[in-house]
Amino acid sequence: MKRKLPLAICFIMGISMMVQFFIPHPVSLEFSSVIYKWIIVLMAFALVLAIGNLIRHHTTKIRRKSIDWQYSIVTLAGMVAMAIIGLTWGVDPDSLYQTIYLNVMAPLGGTMFALLAYYMASAAYRAFRARSLEATLLLASAFIVMIGFMPFGQYIHPRFPAFAEWVMKVPNMASQRGILLGVAFGSIATALKIILGIERSWLGGKE
Amino acid sequence: MICAFLLLSVLPPTKIAAVDKPNDAGSVIYLNWVLSPDDASIEGYAILRKGPGDTTYARIGSTVHGVTTFEDEGVQDGIEYQYIVAAIKNGGLFYSKPSTTASSYPQIFHSGRINVLVSIFIFTALVAYFVVSARTGRDLFIRKIAGLAAVDEAVGRATEMGRPILYVPGLGDIDWTATIASMNILGEVAKKIALYDSALIVPNRWSVTYIVAKEVVKEAFISEGSPEKFKEDYVRYLTEAQFGFAAAVNGIMMREKPATNFFIGRFWAESLIMAETGAQAGSFQIAGTDSVLQLPFFVTACDYTLMGEELYAASAYLSREPILLGSLKAQDYGKLIVLIILLGFTIISFFGINLLGALRVQ
Amino acid sequence: MKWYDRITSIDRRIIYMLLTVLVILPFFVNVNIPQKIMPQTQRLFDFIESVPPNDKAVMISFDYSPQTMPECHPMAQALLKHCFARGIPVIGLSFDPEAPGLALDALTRVVHEFDSLAAGKDDSLIYGVNYVYLGWKSGRIAAQLDMGESISGVYPRDYFGNLIETLPLMQKVNNYKNIAIVVILASADYPIDWIRYPQTRYGVKVGAGLTAVMAPQYYPFVQTGQVSGLMSGMKGAAEYETLVLEHGYARTLGTAETGMNSQSMIHILIMAFIILGNVGYFFSRRGKRKGTHE
């Protein structure tokens, strides 16, 4: 029953929404509108699940004094503090919540993303070697695109940016389309398998 | 005077056709007409409507010149309406002949989506055929995938070195196809780990994925007859913040020094941060993703990379389950059909015949 | 150690230090290189130019996080300046939970800039009349589809708790029929869902402003017309800022233009290190073949 009920719901709703796609009648549209609203509510509850999980995970770490348990206190304190600040003083543009968000959260997030530049430089230096024909082609196109998309690329040759644009729009797009087509079929097959109950890994393990 | 009148007058549009708008929920009547011969000199067209209880036509809307269509929304279903389209010039209206009457009603079936319905039937039939074929024992060929052939080597390496295996199931939630494919592969990898007696670390970004991953790993250990080897700490929930997750995984790699890293699933910009850290830590790395944009980074930093569909094929390849093999073959044949259609349409287009409309979803 | 081995094994910390210096340098040495406008950015700009004022609204989906703020935030501000200067009403919303703070910041900055130049109340931007921010909503795809029937059905209240029907702008905008285009500013794969679902079902026009890594994925959609225009990374933001300035919709360039100088420096550094690495690799291979490698 624990597995049969979710499978039954998945099958019924999957087939219903597939059928609904082909019926433009107002009754069908009303049905889909109700379902969408239910999905919005369910997804909001998934957040509650995530928050509960976070609290449980970190309180367990604190209780057991696992490795770096002190950081768990910082995580929980930050979460509770922001919730209290937002609920008490609001989330308007000039609120404390917004000030903390823009002056703490935003720079922290930006810092983490900025690390990418260092890793990219290090990876490019370490691994971008022309070991084979394919690797040489990869390197050459990387150079062309990098120079072409830089502002002064146009000063090296007026047609350089157009050539870089061509590399992105023709060979790059062609190969991406091929992969995208395969990925699309994979997605359709997986969706069909989930609706028909053939694919059950989302329930956790096999029967 | 007559000349002045003739100079000022404008010929109205003709052939006003009013029909129920097809494939909709009703309450819309679709109008089209032939442009006035003086279209270039007029300001636009006024649309006038008369219902059953009306004595005169009332203006309901307008268009600019050069436009030959109009949709009258908000009409009542089942009521007959009649329309006139008038050319507008210098504040004056030059009326067309009235259209035939038309009424709107909702459709039960969207005929513009029949191509989608046919495609679904064909693809489902292919999946059913190949799944049944696989179940009857027919051998379905899958070509060798280098990254997957290296899984045994990767797990063995970790056992020899006495270091754990890190399996990152991607940063997508459970509704991503790549995450579902990753869970299937995780199950197979976990079975090998249970056999080889290695340790496993599976960090998760999302709480639902964490729960599913835990069940998958536990199930794998049970199926290999080693439930006691499973540890709660194998599967971890970290954080939903993208780069917070990447930082946490980096920390795991630097502290616990896994012998092998698997990056299987959906990734975004954090992919290079994790892969490069793993490379610097000296781990053997196998990646697999359908995120086309992250493939170059994984190819650069990892020893083996599964690209796009190879990720979906991986679970079928490792488990040899008939259902997975069958759906994989169906995907291949589906692609073949699409390829034939695209090539056929391209060749036909050289003869001036454009059939792209048949592929459009309305 | 031979010279070619040295250049293939430069300490990572030297690379990181050079990178840091070159990122900071353009902030002290003023270099202004004119931007060549890419066709996809021009297309988005031209589309917004073609939207009549005080008619349909432009919907902006703010879906980027603080990590990608340097790329997407200037896009948001340039786009807002363009819309407001042309008298096009703007409806903002978000499906990324980290985005509302940044959306508010972009709106506040641009509105403040406009209001500081306004001659009177008629020239200022009024919340609820010229722009509305609906806030974050869960169930992304379901919400996008449901807005095709009724936006107020999905967002009964805006971000600030006001009832939707009390806002004059939202009395005129019911669903996608009253939206000229939806522009998604994102650091993740959100635009594809807008193309797959609302555009397929309701025909709504879609534009995008994406990080440089994500943008190439949408070139096929720009080519087919499914995406009406695209800003690609910080360069796209700088280009849009330039277009907005050239057409008199802004008085100064934004932050993207400055950031492009740093980005260009880093590109040169990375290319230099790739060349160094490959030179060392080739000579090292040659040395091995000759048997002179230590």
Short mmCIF file of N, CA, C and O in Angstrom, two decimals, chain A residues 20-21 29 32-33 36-37 39-41 43-44 47 91-93 98 101-102 105-106 109-110 112-113 117-122 124-125 128-131 139 143 146-152 154-155 158 161 165 168-169 172-173 176-177 180, chain C residues 7-10 12 15-16 19-20 33-36 38-40 66-69 71 98 101-102 104-105 108 136-139 142-143 145-146 153 159-160 201 216-217 219-220 223-224 235 260 264 267-268 270-271 273-275 277-278 281:
data_model
loop_
_atom_site.label_atom_id
_atom_site.label_comp_id
_atom_site.label_asym_id
_atom_site.label_seq_id
_atom_site.Cartn_x
_atom_site.Cartn_y
_atom_site.Cartn_z
N GLN A 20 -5.81 15.96 -20.77
CA GLN A 20 -6.25 17.36 -20.66
C GLN A 20 -5.57 18.23 -21.71
O GLN A 20 -6.16 19.17 -22.25
N PHE A 21 -4.33 17.93 -22.04
CA PHE A 21 -3.57 18.73 -23.02
C PHE A 21 -4.28 18.78 -24.36
O PHE A 21 -4.18 19.76 -25.11
N LEU A 29 -10.00 23.04 -18.95
CA LEU A 29 -9.11 24.13 -18.53
C LEU A 29 -9.26 24.40 -17.04
O LEU A 29 -8.29 24.67 -16.33
N SER A 32 -7.43 21.71 -15.14
CA SER A 32 -5.97 21.92 -15.13
C SER A 32 -5.61 23.07 -14.20
O SER A 32 -4.60 23.01 -13.49
N SER A 33 -6.43 24.11 -14.17
CA SER A 33 -6.15 25.26 -13.31
C SER A 33 -6.16 24.84 -11.84
O SER A 33 -5.30 25.25 -11.05
N TYR A 36 -2.97 22.86 -11.16
CA TYR A 36 -1.80 23.74 -11.04
C TYR A 36 -1.75 24.39 -9.66
O TYR A 36 -0.70 24.53 -9.05
N LYS A 37 -2.93 24.79 -9.18
CA LYS A 37 -2.96 25.43 -7.85
C LYS A 37 -2.55 24.43 -6.77
O LYS A 37 -1.85 24.78 -5.82
N ILE A 39 -0.53 21.96 -7.18
CA ILE A 39 0.93 21.77 -7.31
C ILE A 39 1.66 22.90 -6.60
O ILE A 39 2.65 22.67 -5.90
N ILE A 40 1.17 24.13 -6.77
CA ILE A 40 1.81 25.28 -6.11
C ILE A 40 1.80 25.08 -4.60
O ILE A 40 2.80 25.30 -3.91
N VAL A 41 0.66 24.63 -4.08
CA VAL A 41 0.55 24.40 -2.63
C VAL A 41 1.49 23.27 -2.19
O VAL A 41 2.20 23.38 -1.19
N MET A 43 4.23 22.20 -3.61
CA MET A 43 5.64 22.62 -3.70
C MET A 43 6.00 23.50 -2.52
O MET A 43 7.12 23.46 -2.03
N ALA A 44 5.04 24.30 -2.07
CA ALA A 44 5.31 25.14 -0.89
C ALA A 44 5.54 24.26 0.34
O ALA A 44 6.41 24.54 1.17
N LEU A 47 8.96 22.89 0.74
CA LEU A 47 9.90 23.80 1.42
C LEU A 47 9.88 23.53 2.92
O LEU A 47 10.92 23.56 3.58
N VAL A 91 9.74 42.88 4.86
CA VAL A 91 10.74 42.62 3.82
C VAL A 91 10.75 43.74 2.78
O VAL A 91 11.13 43.53 1.63
N ASP A 92 10.36 44.93 3.19
CA ASP A 92 10.35 46.08 2.27
C ASP A 92 11.76 46.42 1.80
O ASP A 92 12.73 45.98 2.41
N PRO A 93 11.89 47.21 0.74
CA PRO A 93 13.22 47.55 0.24
C PRO A 93 14.14 48.19 1.27
O PRO A 93 15.34 47.99 1.22
N GLN A 98 16.24 43.20 4.15
CA GLN A 98 16.79 43.49 2.83
C GLN A 98 18.24 43.97 2.96
O GLN A 98 19.08 43.61 2.14
N TYR A 101 20.35 40.98 3.61
CA TYR A 101 20.40 40.17 2.38
C TYR A 101 21.42 40.75 1.40
O TYR A 101 22.26 40.03 0.86
N LEU A 102 21.34 42.08 1.19
CA LEU A 102 22.20 42.70 0.18
C LEU A 102 23.64 42.85 0.65
O LEU A 102 24.56 42.87 -0.17
N MET A 105 24.38 38.25 2.45
CA MET A 105 24.07 37.11 1.58
C MET A 105 24.62 37.30 0.16
O MET A 105 25.25 36.41 -0.40
N ALA A 106 24.36 38.47 -0.40
CA ALA A 106 24.77 38.72 -1.78
C ALA A 106 26.30 38.68 -1.94
O ALA A 106 26.80 37.99 -2.83
N GLY A 109 27.53 35.02 -1.59
CA GLY A 109 27.22 34.24 -2.79
C GLY A 109 28.11 34.63 -3.94
O GLY A 109 28.62 33.76 -4.66
N GLY A 110 28.33 35.92 -4.10
CA GLY A 110 29.20 36.40 -5.17
C GLY A 110 30.62 35.90 -5.00
O GLY A 110 31.30 35.55 -5.97
N MET A 112 31.59 33.09 -3.58
CA MET A 112 31.65 31.67 -3.96
C MET A 112 31.70 31.51 -5.48
O MET A 112 32.44 30.70 -6.01
N PHE A 113 30.89 32.28 -6.18
CA PHE A 113 30.86 32.19 -7.64
C PHE A 113 32.16 32.69 -8.23
O PHE A 113 32.62 32.20 -9.26
N ALA A 117 36.38 31.53 -11.26
CA ALA A 117 37.40 32.11 -12.14
C ALA A 117 38.76 31.48 -11.83
O ALA A 117 39.53 31.15 -12.74
N TYR A 118 39.05 31.28 -10.56
CA TYR A 118 40.34 30.69 -10.17
C TYR A 118 40.43 29.24 -10.63
O TYR A 118 41.45 28.80 -11.17
N TYR A 119 39.35 28.51 -10.40
CA TYR A 119 39.36 27.11 -10.80
C TYR A 119 39.44 26.97 -12.32
O TYR A 119 40.08 26.05 -12.83
N MET A 120 38.80 27.89 -13.02
CA MET A 120 38.83 27.85 -14.48
C MET A 120 40.25 28.12 -14.99
O MET A 120 40.73 27.44 -15.90
N ALA A 121 40.90 29.11 -14.38
CA ALA A 121 42.28 29.43 -14.79
C ALA A 121 43.19 28.24 -14.53
O ALA A 121 44.00 27.85 -15.38
N SER A 122 43.02 27.66 -13.36
CA SER A 122 43.87 26.53 -12.98
C SER A 122 43.60 25.32 -13.88
O SER A 122 44.53 24.65 -14.34
N ALA A 124 42.29 25.37 -16.93
CA ALA A 124 42.71 25.69 -18.30
C ALA A 124 44.22 25.49 -18.45
O ALA A 124 44.70 24.91 -19.42
N TYR A 125 44.97 25.96 -17.48
CA TYR A 125 46.44 25.82 -17.54
C TYR A 125 46.85 24.35 -17.45
O TYR A 125 47.72 23.87 -18.16
N PHE A 128 44.20 22.01 -20.57
CA PHE A 128 43.94 22.34 -21.96
C PHE A 128 45.21 22.15 -22.78
O PHE A 128 45.89 23.10 -23.13
N ARG A 129 45.53 20.90 -23.09
CA ARG A 129 46.71 20.60 -23.89
C ARG A 129 46.25 20.02 -25.22
O ARG A 129 45.29 19.25 -25.26
N ALA A 130 46.98 20.36 -26.28
CA ALA A 130 46.63 19.86 -27.62
C ALA A 130 47.20 18.45 -27.80
O ALA A 130 48.13 18.22 -28.57
N ARG A 131 46.60 17.51 -27.05
CA ARG A 131 47.12 16.14 -27.05
C ARG A 131 46.70 15.38 -28.30
O ARG A 131 47.34 14.41 -28.68
N LEU A 139 40.76 23.62 -28.47
CA LEU A 139 41.57 24.77 -28.08
C LEU A 139 41.41 25.92 -29.06
O LEU A 139 41.21 27.07 -28.66
N PHE A 143 39.88 29.65 -28.33
CA PHE A 143 40.62 30.90 -28.55
C PHE A 143 39.81 31.85 -29.44
O PHE A 143 39.70 33.05 -29.16
N MET A 146 36.82 33.22 -27.50
CA MET A 146 37.23 34.15 -26.42
C MET A 146 37.65 35.49 -27.02
O MET A 146 37.23 36.55 -26.56
N ILE A 147 38.49 35.45 -28.05
CA ILE A 147 38.95 36.71 -28.66
C ILE A 147 37.78 37.42 -29.35
O ILE A 147 37.62 38.63 -29.22
N GLY A 148 36.96 36.65 -30.06
CA GLY A 148 35.85 37.26 -30.79
C GLY A 148 34.84 37.96 -29.90
O GLY A 148 34.24 38.96 -30.27
N PHE A 149 34.63 37.43 -28.69
CA PHE A 149 33.63 38.01 -27.81
C PHE A 149 34.20 39.11 -26.92
O PHE A 149 33.46 39.77 -26.20
N MET A 150 35.51 39.30 -26.95
CA MET A 150 36.10 40.40 -26.17
C MET A 150 35.90 41.70 -26.95
O MET A 150 35.89 41.70 -28.18
N PRO A 151 35.77 42.82 -26.24
CA PRO A 151 35.55 44.09 -26.95
C PRO A 151 36.64 44.41 -27.97
O PRO A 151 36.35 44.94 -29.03
N PHE A 152 37.90 44.08 -27.66
CA PHE A 152 38.96 44.47 -28.62
C PHE A 152 39.17 43.42 -29.71
O PHE A 152 40.04 43.59 -30.55
N GLN A 154 37.32 42.98 -32.18
CA GLN A 154 37.01 43.64 -33.45
C GLN A 154 38.19 44.43 -34.00
O GLN A 154 38.24 44.73 -35.20
N TYR A 155 39.14 44.78 -33.11
CA TYR A 155 40.30 45.56 -33.56
C TYR A 155 41.40 44.66 -34.13
O TYR A 155 42.26 45.13 -34.87
N PRO A 158 38.21 43.14 -38.24
CA PRO A 158 36.80 43.53 -38.13
C PRO A 158 35.82 42.36 -38.21
O PRO A 158 34.73 42.41 -37.67
N PRO A 161 34.75 39.07 -34.67
CA PRO A 161 33.53 38.79 -33.89
C PRO A 161 32.49 38.01 -34.69
O PRO A 161 31.83 37.12 -34.14
N GLU A 165 31.01 34.41 -33.76
CA GLU A 165 29.56 34.23 -33.75
C GLU A 165 29.18 33.01 -34.59
O GLU A 165 28.32 32.22 -34.20
N MET A 168 29.86 29.81 -32.78
CA MET A 168 28.83 29.54 -31.77
C MET A 168 27.52 29.10 -32.41
O MET A 168 26.81 28.25 -31.88
N LYS A 169 27.19 29.71 -33.55
CA LYS A 169 25.85 29.49 -34.14
C LYS A 169 25.79 28.27 -35.04
O LYS A 169 24.71 27.75 -35.27
N ASN A 172 28.77 24.76 -33.01
CA ASN A 172 28.37 24.61 -31.61
C ASN A 172 26.89 24.26 -31.50
O ASN A 172 26.50 23.33 -30.80
N MET A 173 26.06 25.00 -32.24
CA MET A 173 24.62 24.77 -32.16
C MET A 173 24.24 23.41 -32.72
O MET A 173 23.35 22.74 -32.20
N GLN A 176 25.09 20.83 -30.14
CA GLN A 176 24.17 20.96 -29.00
C GLN A 176 22.81 20.39 -29.34
O GLN A 176 22.19 19.72 -28.53
N ARG A 177 22.34 20.66 -30.56
CA ARG A 177 21.02 20.18 -30.99
C ARG A 177 20.98 18.68 -30.97
O ARG A 177 19.99 18.08 -30.57
N LEU A 180 20.79 17.65 -27.40
CA LEU A 180 19.48 18.05 -26.87
C LEU A 180 18.38 17.10 -27.34
O LEU A 180 17.47 16.77 -26.59
N ILE C 7 57.73 25.69 -17.08
CA ILE C 7 56.52 26.44 -17.49
C ILE C 7 55.26 25.58 -17.48
O ILE C 7 54.16 26.09 -17.57
N THR C 8 55.42 24.26 -17.40
CA THR C 8 54.22 23.42 -17.28
C THR C 8 53.87 23.14 -15.82
O THR C 8 52.87 22.49 -15.53
N SER C 9 54.72 23.60 -14.90
CA SER C 9 54.43 23.30 -13.49
C SER C 9 54.50 24.56 -12.64
O SER C 9 55.06 24.56 -11.55
N ILE C 10 53.95 25.63 -13.15
CA ILE C 10 53.89 26.89 -12.38
C ILE C 10 52.94 26.68 -11.20
O ILE C 10 51.86 26.10 -11.35
N ARG C 12 50.13 27.02 -8.64
CA ARG C 12 48.77 27.55 -8.79
C ARG C 12 48.61 28.91 -8.14
O ARG C 12 47.85 29.76 -8.61
N ILE C 15 49.32 31.76 -10.37
CA ILE C 15 48.20 31.99 -11.30
C ILE C 15 47.10 32.78 -10.59
O ILE C 15 46.55 33.75 -11.12
N TYR C 16 46.77 32.33 -9.36
CA TYR C 16 45.68 32.98 -8.62
C TYR C 16 46.03 34.45 -8.32
O TYR C 16 45.18 35.34 -8.40
N LEU C 19 45.76 36.56 -11.42
CA LEU C 19 44.34 36.73 -11.73
C LEU C 19 43.74 37.84 -10.89
O LEU C 19 43.01 38.71 -11.38
N THR C 20 44.06 37.82 -9.59
CA THR C 20 43.51 38.83 -8.66
C THR C 20 43.96 40.22 -9.08
O THR C 20 43.16 41.16 -9.12
N ILE C 33 36.66 50.43 -23.80
CA ILE C 33 36.65 49.87 -25.16
C ILE C 33 35.21 49.78 -25.63
O ILE C 33 34.38 49.18 -24.96
N PRO C 34 34.89 50.39 -26.77
CA PRO C 34 33.49 50.36 -27.23
C PRO C 34 33.03 48.93 -27.52
O PRO C 34 33.80 48.11 -27.99
N GLN C 35 31.74 48.69 -27.22
CA GLN C 35 31.17 47.36 -27.40
C GLN C 35 30.63 47.20 -28.80
O GLN C 35 30.01 48.11 -29.33
N LYS C 36 30.86 46.01 -29.38
CA LYS C 36 30.16 45.68 -30.62
C LYS C 36 28.88 44.96 -30.20
O LYS C 36 28.93 43.98 -29.45
N MET C 38 25.96 42.52 -30.19
CA MET C 38 25.66 41.22 -30.79
C MET C 38 24.22 41.23 -31.33
O MET C 38 23.35 41.88 -30.71
N PRO C 39 23.94 40.48 -32.38
CA PRO C 39 22.60 40.52 -32.98
C PRO C 39 21.48 40.14 -31.99
O PRO C 39 20.40 40.72 -32.03
N GLN C 40 21.75 39.15 -31.12
CA GLN C 40 20.68 38.69 -30.23
C GLN C 40 20.31 39.76 -29.20
O GLN C 40 19.15 39.87 -28.80
N PRO C 66 22.38 35.82 -5.80
CA PRO C 66 23.50 36.73 -5.55
C PRO C 66 24.80 36.31 -6.25
O PRO C 66 25.62 37.15 -6.59
N GLN C 67 24.95 34.99 -6.46
CA GLN C 67 26.18 34.53 -7.11
C GLN C 67 26.34 35.10 -8.51
O GLN C 67 27.45 35.34 -8.96
N THR C 68 25.26 35.28 -9.19
CA THR C 68 25.33 35.75 -10.59
C THR C 68 24.86 37.19 -10.71
O THR C 68 24.55 37.66 -11.81
N MET C 69 24.86 37.88 -9.60
CA MET C 69 24.44 39.28 -9.58
C MET C 69 25.27 40.16 -10.53
O MET C 69 24.71 41.01 -11.22
N GLU C 71 26.45 39.61 -13.34
CA GLU C 71 26.03 39.47 -14.74
C GLU C 71 24.59 39.89 -14.95
O GLU C 71 24.26 40.57 -15.92
N GLU C 98 15.92 32.85 -4.02
CA GLU C 98 16.96 33.82 -3.66
C GLU C 98 16.82 35.13 -4.41
O GLU C 98 17.58 36.07 -4.16
N GLY C 101 15.02 39.52 -3.18
CA GLY C 101 15.83 40.63 -2.65
C GLY C 101 16.50 41.42 -3.74
O GLY C 101 16.57 42.65 -3.72
N LEU C 102 17.01 40.70 -4.75
CA LEU C 102 17.71 41.36 -5.85
C LEU C 102 16.73 42.07 -6.78
O LEU C 102 17.02 43.15 -7.30
N LEU C 104 13.92 43.42 -5.89
CA LEU C 104 13.54 44.66 -5.19
C LEU C 104 14.63 45.70 -5.31
O LEU C 104 14.35 46.89 -5.51
N ASP C 105 15.86 45.26 -5.18
CA ASP C 105 16.99 46.18 -5.26
C ASP C 105 17.05 46.84 -6.64
O ASP C 105 17.22 48.06 -6.75
N THR C 108 14.09 49.24 -7.00
CA THR C 108 14.27 50.42 -6.14
C THR C 108 15.28 51.37 -6.75
O THR C 108 15.04 52.59 -6.80
N TRP C 136 7.76 35.95 -5.05
CA TRP C 136 8.14 34.58 -5.35
C TRP C 136 6.94 33.66 -5.24
O TRP C 136 6.06 33.85 -4.40
N LYS C 137 6.90 32.64 -6.10
CA LYS C 137 5.83 31.65 -6.06
C LYS C 137 6.44 30.27 -6.24
O LYS C 137 7.35 30.08 -7.03
N SER C 138 5.93 29.32 -5.50
CA SER C 138 6.40 27.93 -5.66
C SER C 138 5.68 27.27 -6.84
O SER C 138 4.77 27.86 -7.42
N GLY C 139 6.08 26.04 -7.16
CA GLY C 139 5.41 25.31 -8.25
C GLY C 139 5.55 26.02 -9.57
O GLY C 139 4.59 26.25 -10.29
N ALA C 142 3.64 25.00 -12.91
CA ALA C 142 2.19 25.11 -12.69
C ALA C 142 1.76 26.57 -12.64
O ALA C 142 0.74 26.96 -13.23
N ALA C 143 2.54 27.39 -11.95
CA ALA C 143 2.21 28.82 -11.86
C ALA C 143 2.30 29.48 -13.23
O ALA C 143 1.42 30.28 -13.60
N LEU C 145 1.86 28.15 -16.13
CA LEU C 145 0.73 27.72 -16.96
C LEU C 145 -0.56 28.37 -16.51
O LEU C 145 -1.39 28.80 -17.31
N ASP C 146 -0.74 28.45 -15.19
CA ASP C 146 -2.00 29.00 -14.68
C ASP C 146 -2.14 30.48 -14.97
O ASP C 146 -3.25 30.99 -15.10
N GLY C 153 -5.20 34.68 -10.31
CA GLY C 153 -5.47 33.36 -9.75
C GLY C 153 -4.23 32.75 -9.12
O GLY C 153 -4.31 31.99 -8.18
N TYR C 159 3.91 41.15 -3.68
CA TYR C 159 4.97 40.88 -2.70
C TYR C 159 4.75 41.62 -1.39
O TYR C 159 5.14 41.16 -0.31
N PHE C 160 4.09 42.79 -1.47
CA PHE C 160 3.91 43.61 -0.28
C PHE C 160 2.58 43.35 0.41
O PHE C 160 2.22 44.04 1.35
N ARG C 201 1.63 26.75 -25.13
CA ARG C 201 0.19 26.74 -24.91
C ARG C 201 -0.48 28.06 -25.22
O ARG C 201 -1.56 28.10 -25.77
N PRO C 216 24.72 30.13 -24.63
CA PRO C 216 24.82 29.36 -25.89
C PRO C 216 23.76 28.28 -26.03
O PRO C 216 23.39 27.91 -27.15
N GLN C 217 23.25 27.80 -24.91
CA GLN C 217 22.22 26.77 -24.95
C GLN C 217 20.95 27.28 -25.63
O GLN C 217 20.15 26.50 -26.16
N TYR C 219 20.88 29.63 -28.16
CA TYR C 219 21.06 30.09 -29.54
C TYR C 219 20.12 29.39 -30.53
O TYR C 219 19.56 30.03 -31.42
N PRO C 220 19.91 28.05 -30.39
CA PRO C 220 18.94 27.42 -31.31
C PRO C 220 17.56 28.05 -31.20
O PRO C 220 16.86 28.19 -32.20
N GLN C 223 17.43 31.35 -32.97
CA GLN C 223 17.40 31.15 -34.42
C GLN C 223 15.99 30.80 -34.91
O GLN C 223 15.56 31.26 -35.95
N THR C 224 15.26 29.99 -34.12
CA THR C 224 13.91 29.60 -34.55
C THR C 224 12.87 30.66 -34.21
O THR C 224 11.71 30.53 -34.57
N LYS C 235 28.76 40.69 -21.00
CA LYS C 235 28.90 41.38 -22.29
C LYS C 235 27.53 41.82 -22.80
O LYS C 235 27.37 42.92 -23.28
N MET C 260 33.39 44.48 -17.79
CA MET C 260 33.91 43.89 -19.03
C MET C 260 35.41 44.06 -19.16
O MET C 260 36.10 43.21 -19.73
N SER C 264 37.91 41.01 -19.74
CA SER C 264 38.83 40.94 -20.89
C SER C 264 40.25 40.62 -20.43
O SER C 264 40.96 39.83 -21.04
N HIS C 267 40.52 36.96 -19.60
CA HIS C 267 40.57 36.14 -20.83
C HIS C 267 41.98 36.11 -21.39
O HIS C 267 42.48 35.06 -21.80
N ILE C 268 42.63 37.28 -21.39
CA ILE C 268 44.00 37.35 -21.92
C ILE C 268 44.92 36.50 -21.06
O ILE C 268 45.76 35.75 -21.57
N ILE C 270 44.16 33.87 -19.15
CA ILE C 270 43.89 32.44 -19.36
C ILE C 270 44.50 31.98 -20.68
O ILE C 270 45.11 30.91 -20.76
N MET C 271 44.34 32.81 -21.72
CA MET C 271 44.92 32.43 -23.03
C MET C 271 46.43 32.33 -22.93
O MET C 271 47.06 31.42 -23.48
N PHE C 273 48.22 31.58 -20.29
CA PHE C 273 48.61 30.37 -19.57
C PHE C 273 48.37 29.11 -20.41
O PHE C 273 49.14 28.15 -20.32
N ILE C 274 47.31 29.10 -21.21
CA ILE C 274 47.08 27.95 -22.09
C ILE C 274 48.24 27.84 -23.08
O ILE C 274 48.76 26.73 -23.32
N ILE C 275 48.64 28.97 -23.64
CA ILE C 275 49.76 28.96 -24.61
C ILE C 275 51.03 28.48 -23.93
O ILE C 275 51.75 27.61 -24.44
N GLY C 277 51.33 26.60 -21.25
CA GLY C 277 51.20 25.18 -20.95
C GLY C 277 51.44 24.32 -22.17
O GLY C 277 52.13 23.29 -22.11
N ASN C 278 50.89 24.76 -23.31
CA ASN C 278 51.04 23.96 -24.54
C ASN C 278 52.46 24.03 -25.10
O ASN C 278 52.97 23.04 -25.62
N TYR C 281 54.39 21.72 -23.05
CA TYR C 281 53.97 20.35 -23.37
C TYR C 281 54.64 19.86 -24.65
O TYR C 281 55.19 18.75 -24.69
#
